[in-house]
PDB file of C-alpha atoms in Angstrom:
ATOM      1  CA  UNK A1233      18.564 142.586 -67.362  1.00 56.00           C
ATOM      2  CA  UNK A1234      17.184 140.801 -70.412  1.00 66.00           C
ATOM      3  CA  UNK A1235      18.785 137.496 -71.260  1.00 70.00           C
ATOM      4  CA  UNK A1236      20.479 137.094 -67.887  1.00 80.00           C
ATOM      5  CA  UNK A1237      18.967 133.644 -67.272  1.00 87.00           C
ATOM      6  CA  UNK A1238      21.212 130.643 -67.705  1.00 88.00           C
ATOM      7  CA  UNK A1239      20.275 127.207 -69.033  1.00 92.00           C
ATOM      8  CA  UNK A1240      20.297 124.357 -66.526  1.00 92.00           C
ATOM      9  CA  UNK A1241      22.303 121.178 -66.968  1.00 95.00           C
ATOM     10  CA  UNK A1242      20.275 118.118 -67.988  1.00 94.00           C
ATOM     11  CA  UNK A1243      22.407 115.974 -65.658  1.00 95.00           C
ATOM     12  CA  UNK A1244      20.918 117.836 -62.685  1.00 97.00           C
ATOM     13  CA  UNK A1245      17.501 116.153 -62.974  1.00 98.00           C
ATOM     14  CA  UNK A1246      16.546 113.612 -60.288  1.00 98.00           C
ATOM     15  CA  UNK A1247      13.953 110.848 -60.687  1.00 98.00           C
ATOM     16  CA  UNK A1248      12.497 108.757 -57.863  1.00 98.00           C
ATOM     17  CA  UNK A1249       9.840 106.070 -57.541  1.00 98.00           C
ATOM     18  CA  UNK A1250       7.887 105.436 -54.353  1.00 98.00           C
ATOM     19  CA  UNK A1251       8.224 101.963 -52.867  1.00 97.00           C
ATOM     20  CA  UNK A1252       4.508 101.368 -52.251  1.00 94.00           C
ATOM     21  CA  UNK A1253       5.310  98.104 -50.442  1.00 92.00           C
ATOM     22  CA  UNK A1254       7.621  99.672 -47.823  1.00 93.00           C
ATOM     23  CA  UNK A1255       4.974 100.447 -45.193  1.00 92.00           C
ATOM     24  CA  UNK A1256       6.298 103.988 -44.689  1.00 95.00           C
ATOM     25  CA  UNK A1257       6.922 106.648 -47.317  1.00 95.00           C
ATOM     26  CA  UNK A1258      10.085 105.463 -49.064  1.00 97.00           C
ATOM     27  CA  UNK A1259      11.462 106.947 -52.278  1.00 98.00           C
ATOM     28  CA  UNK A1260      14.003 105.098 -54.439  1.00 98.00           C
ATOM     29  CA  UNK A1261      16.285 107.019 -56.784  1.00 98.00           C
ATOM     30  CA  UNK A1262      16.375 105.678 -60.331  1.00 98.00           C
ATOM     31  CA  UNK A1263      20.125 105.417 -60.869  1.00 97.00           C
ATOM     32  CA  UNK A1264      22.195 105.535 -64.017  1.00 96.00           C
ATOM     33  CA  UNK A1265      20.021 108.065 -65.843  1.00 97.00           C
ATOM     34  CA  UNK A1266      21.547 109.177 -69.137  1.00 97.00           C
ATOM     35  CA  UNK A1267      18.627 111.101 -70.664  1.00 97.00           C
ATOM     36  CA  UNK A1268      14.945 111.836 -70.242  1.00 98.00           C
ATOM     37  CA  UNK A1269      12.066 113.242 -72.235  1.00 97.00           C
ATOM     38  CA  UNK A1270       9.100 114.951 -70.598  1.00 97.00           C
ATOM     39  CA  UNK A1271       6.152 115.189 -72.984  1.00 97.00           C
ATOM     40  CA  UNK A1272       3.505 117.430 -71.355  1.00 96.00           C
ATOM     41  CA  UNK A1273       1.115 117.037 -74.321  1.00 95.00           C
ATOM     42  CA  UNK A1274       1.038 113.237 -74.530  1.00 95.00           C
ATOM     43  CA  UNK A1275      -2.467 111.719 -74.383  1.00 95.00           C
ATOM     44  CA  UNK A1276      -4.128 115.093 -74.940  1.00 95.00           C
ATOM     45  CA  UNK A1277      -7.542 114.825 -76.577  1.00 95.00           C
ATOM     46  CA  UNK A1278      -9.414 117.663 -78.216  1.00 95.00           C
ATOM     47  CA  UNK A1279     -12.893 118.247 -79.594  1.00 97.00           C
ATOM     48  CA  UNK A1280     -13.270 120.157 -82.841  1.00 97.00           C
ATOM     49  CA  UNK A1281     -15.595 123.113 -82.175  1.00 97.00           C
ATOM     50  CA  UNK A1282     -15.271 124.703 -85.610  1.00 97.00           C
ATOM     51  CA  UNK A1283     -18.654 125.839 -86.917  1.00 97.00           C
ATOM     52  CA  UNK A1284     -20.024 127.960 -89.739  1.00 97.00           C
ATOM     53  CA  UNK A1285     -19.704 131.058 -87.560  1.00 96.00           C
ATOM     54  CA  UNK A1286     -15.982 130.387 -87.003  1.00 96.00           C
ATOM     55  CA  UNK A1287     -15.432 132.345 -90.216  1.00 95.00           C
ATOM     56  CA  UNK A1288     -13.095 129.706 -91.651  1.00 95.00           C
ATOM     57  CA  UNK A1289     -10.846 129.616 -88.571  1.00 97.00           C
ATOM     58  CA  UNK A1290     -10.193 126.339 -86.789  1.00 97.00           C
ATOM     59  CA  UNK A1291     -11.425 126.079 -83.184  1.00 97.00           C
ATOM     60  CA  UNK A1292     -11.107 123.363 -80.547  1.00 97.00           C
ATOM     61  CA  UNK A1293     -11.542 122.624 -76.848  1.00 96.00           C
ATOM     62  CA  UNK A1294      -9.115 120.472 -74.909  1.00 96.00           C
ATOM     63  CA  UNK A1295     -11.112 117.605 -73.416  1.00 96.00           C
ATOM     64  CA  UNK A1296      -8.273 115.637 -71.780  1.00 95.00           C
ATOM     65  CA  UNK A1297      -4.758 116.478 -70.603  1.00 95.00           C
ATOM     66  CA  UNK A1298      -1.961 113.998 -70.209  1.00 96.00           C
ATOM     67  CA  UNK A1299       1.796 113.694 -69.922  1.00 98.00           C
ATOM     68  CA  UNK A1300       4.592 111.143 -70.096  1.00 98.00           C
ATOM     69  CA  UNK A1301       8.124 110.943 -68.810  1.00 98.00           C
ATOM     70  CA  UNK A1302      10.577 108.660 -70.590  1.00 98.00           C
ATOM     71  CA  UNK A1303      13.715 107.817 -68.622  1.00 98.00           C
ATOM     72  CA  UNK A1304      16.776 106.344 -70.338  1.00 98.00           C
ATOM     73  CA  UNK A1305      19.544 104.902 -68.178  1.00 98.00           C
ATOM     74  CA  UNK A1306      22.388 102.443 -67.971  1.00 97.00           C
ATOM     75  CA  UNK A1307      21.384  99.168 -66.330  1.00 97.00           C
ATOM     76  CA  UNK A1308      23.103  99.436 -62.947  1.00 97.00           C
ATOM     77  CA  UNK A1309      24.146  96.788 -60.417  1.00 97.00           C
ATOM     78  CA  UNK A1310      26.042  96.992 -57.124  1.00 96.00           C
ATOM     79  CA  UNK A1311      29.631  95.928 -57.900  1.00 95.00           C
ATOM     80  CA  UNK A1312      29.982  93.891 -54.695  1.00 97.00           C
ATOM     81  CA  UNK A1313      26.593  92.174 -54.577  1.00 97.00           C
ATOM     82  CA  UNK A1314      25.402  92.171 -58.193  1.00 95.00           C
ATOM     83  CA  UNK A1315      22.036  93.530 -57.007  1.00 97.00           C
ATOM     84  CA  UNK A1316      20.280  95.831 -59.492  1.00 97.00           C
ATOM     85  CA  UNK A1317      19.892  99.538 -58.698  1.00 97.00           C
ATOM     86  CA  UNK A1318      16.964  99.785 -56.224  1.00 97.00           C
ATOM     87  CA  UNK A1319      14.916 102.256 -58.292  1.00 98.00           C
ATOM     88  CA  UNK A1320      15.378 100.312 -61.532  1.00 98.00           C
ATOM     89  CA  UNK A1321      14.656  97.013 -59.755  1.00 98.00           C
ATOM     90  CA  UNK A1322      11.440  98.382 -58.235  1.00 98.00           C
ATOM     91  CA  UNK A1323      10.227  99.518 -61.659  1.00 98.00           C
ATOM     92  CA  UNK A1324      11.168  96.198 -63.319  1.00 97.00           C
ATOM     93  CA  UNK A1325      10.140  93.664 -60.698  1.00 97.00           C
ATOM     94  CA  UNK A1326       7.393  95.304 -58.621  1.00 97.00           C
ATOM     95  CA  UNK A1327       5.624  98.138 -60.421  1.00 97.00           C
ATOM     96  CA  UNK A1328       5.768  96.918 -64.041  1.00 97.00           C
ATOM     97  CA  UNK A1329       4.255  93.563 -63.038  1.00 95.00           C
ATOM     98  CA  UNK A1330       1.040  95.029 -61.583  1.00 97.00           C
ATOM     99  CA  UNK A1331      -2.322  95.088 -63.379  1.00 97.00           C
ATOM    100  CA  UNK A1332      -5.638  96.920 -63.019  1.00 97.00           C
ATOM    101  CA  UNK A1333      -6.107  99.223 -60.043  1.00 95.00           C
ATOM    102  CA  UNK A1334      -2.778  98.010 -58.637  1.00 96.00           C
ATOM    103  CA  UNK A1335      -0.855  99.282 -61.685  1.00 98.00           C
ATOM    104  CA  UNK A1336      -0.551 102.824 -60.366  1.00 98.00           C
ATOM    105  CA  UNK A1337       2.374 104.102 -58.332  1.00 98.00           C
ATOM    106  CA  UNK A1338       3.840 107.490 -57.464  1.00 98.00           C
ATOM    107  CA  UNK A1339       6.927 109.006 -59.050  1.00 98.00           C
ATOM    108  CA  UNK A1340       8.569 112.329 -58.389  1.00 98.00           C
ATOM    109  CA  UNK A1341      11.151 114.357 -60.258  1.00 98.00           C
ATOM    110  CA  UNK A1342      12.887 117.716 -60.101  1.00 98.00           C
ATOM    111  CA  UNK A1343      16.040 119.534 -61.048  1.00 98.00           C
ATOM    112  CA  UNK A1344      18.581 119.791 -58.222  1.00 97.00           C
ATOM    113  CA  UNK A1345      18.177 123.595 -58.351  1.00 95.00           C
ATOM    114  CA  UNK A1346      14.436 123.367 -57.571  1.00 96.00           C
ATOM    115  CA  UNK A1347      12.872 123.383 -54.098  1.00 97.00           C
ATOM    116  CA  UNK A1348       9.852 121.196 -54.935  1.00 98.00           C
ATOM    117  CA  UNK A1349       9.278 117.826 -56.545  1.00 98.00           C
ATOM    118  CA  UNK A1350       6.722 117.272 -59.295  1.00 98.00           C
ATOM    119  CA  UNK A1351       4.694 114.255 -58.115  1.00 98.00           C
ATOM    120  CA  UNK A1352       2.619 112.024 -60.384  1.00 98.00           C
ATOM    121  CA  UNK A1353       0.266 109.160 -59.757  1.00 98.00           C
ATOM    122  CA  UNK A1354       1.194 107.096 -62.795  1.00 98.00           C
ATOM    123  CA  UNK A1355       1.527 103.827 -64.637  1.00 98.00           C
ATOM    124  CA  UNK A1356       4.778 102.521 -66.087  1.00 98.00           C
ATOM    125  CA  UNK A1357       5.731 100.751 -69.287  1.00 98.00           C
ATOM    126  CA  UNK A1358       9.122  99.037 -69.142  1.00 96.00           C
ATOM    127  CA  UNK A1359      11.446  99.852 -72.021  1.00 96.00           C
ATOM    128  CA  UNK A1360      13.876  97.845 -74.068  1.00 93.00           C
ATOM    129  CA  UNK A1361      17.230  96.761 -72.694  1.00 94.00           C
ATOM    130  CA  UNK A1362      20.216  95.966 -74.805  1.00 95.00           C
ATOM    131  CA  UNK A1363      23.627  96.909 -76.069  1.00 95.00           C
ATOM    132  CA  UNK A1364      26.395  95.986 -78.456  1.00 96.00           C
ATOM    133  CA  UNK A1365      29.888  94.597 -78.065  1.00 95.00           C
ATOM    134  CA  UNK A1366      31.420  97.758 -76.615  1.00 96.00           C
ATOM    135  CA  UNK A1367      28.284  99.236 -75.019  1.00 95.00           C
ATOM    136  CA  UNK A1368      26.950  99.337 -71.504  1.00 95.00           C
ATOM    137  CA  UNK A1369      23.539  97.678 -71.126  1.00 97.00           C
ATOM    138  CA  UNK A1370      20.679 100.140 -71.523  1.00 97.00           C
ATOM    139  CA  UNK A1371      17.587 100.445 -69.339  1.00 98.00           C
ATOM    140  CA  UNK A1372      14.465 102.554 -69.831  1.00 98.00           C
ATOM    141  CA  UNK A1373      10.850 103.072 -68.881  1.00 98.00           C
ATOM    142  CA  UNK A1374       7.978 105.346 -69.813  1.00 98.00           C
ATOM    143  CA  UNK A1375       5.871 106.787 -66.998  1.00 98.00           C
ATOM    144  CA  UNK A1376       2.348 107.948 -67.902  1.00 98.00           C
ATOM    145  CA  UNK A1377       0.677 110.474 -65.616  1.00 98.00           C
ATOM    146  CA  UNK A1378      -2.795 109.575 -64.285  1.00 97.00           C
ATOM    147  CA  UNK A1379      -4.721 112.604 -63.073  1.00 96.00           C
ATOM    148  CA  UNK A1380      -3.213 115.979 -62.220  1.00 97.00           C
ATOM    149  CA  UNK A1381       0.352 116.542 -61.068  1.00 97.00           C
ATOM    150  CA  UNK A1382       1.006 117.673 -57.516  1.00 98.00           C
ATOM    151  CA  UNK A1383       4.021 119.134 -55.727  1.00 98.00           C
ATOM    152  CA  UNK A1384       6.053 118.102 -52.700  1.00 97.00           C
ATOM    153  CA  UNK A1385       8.614 120.280 -50.927  1.00 97.00           C
ATOM    154  CA  UNK A1386      12.179 119.027 -50.878  1.00 96.00           C
ATOM    155  CA  UNK A1387      12.875 117.760 -47.357  1.00 89.00           C
ATOM    156  CA  UNK A1388      15.949 118.781 -45.420  1.00 74.00           C
TER     157      UNK A1388
END
């Protein structure tokens, strides 16, 4: 039946960062997410291959693929302890402080209706935080994929 598919809710997307310092595979949910933008064409580079025999039509080859994931959230803390959300805190205080070969970390993301995670080896750029008189404090980061994406089955 044509057109029988249904759109999925944006609030069903899950984002996690791997705690590379944990000793065992540990994934931390990035809490408070309010929106995200996946840009599968970011950092793409092309080479112009147009020549006289292209008969006036543009031609190119893709030389590099890339992608980014921007996550927007509300800055979250535990009400009782005041401790920042574990996923946000890991991004802010562990991952975003690393340089050189240490600057890479794994992230994974999926919609709750999917049976596999998209997994990236990536770098992170912390985003702005702020808010006005009647706002909640914002939090954000941009994750840039390094190398190809992989997949991981959802456990349990």
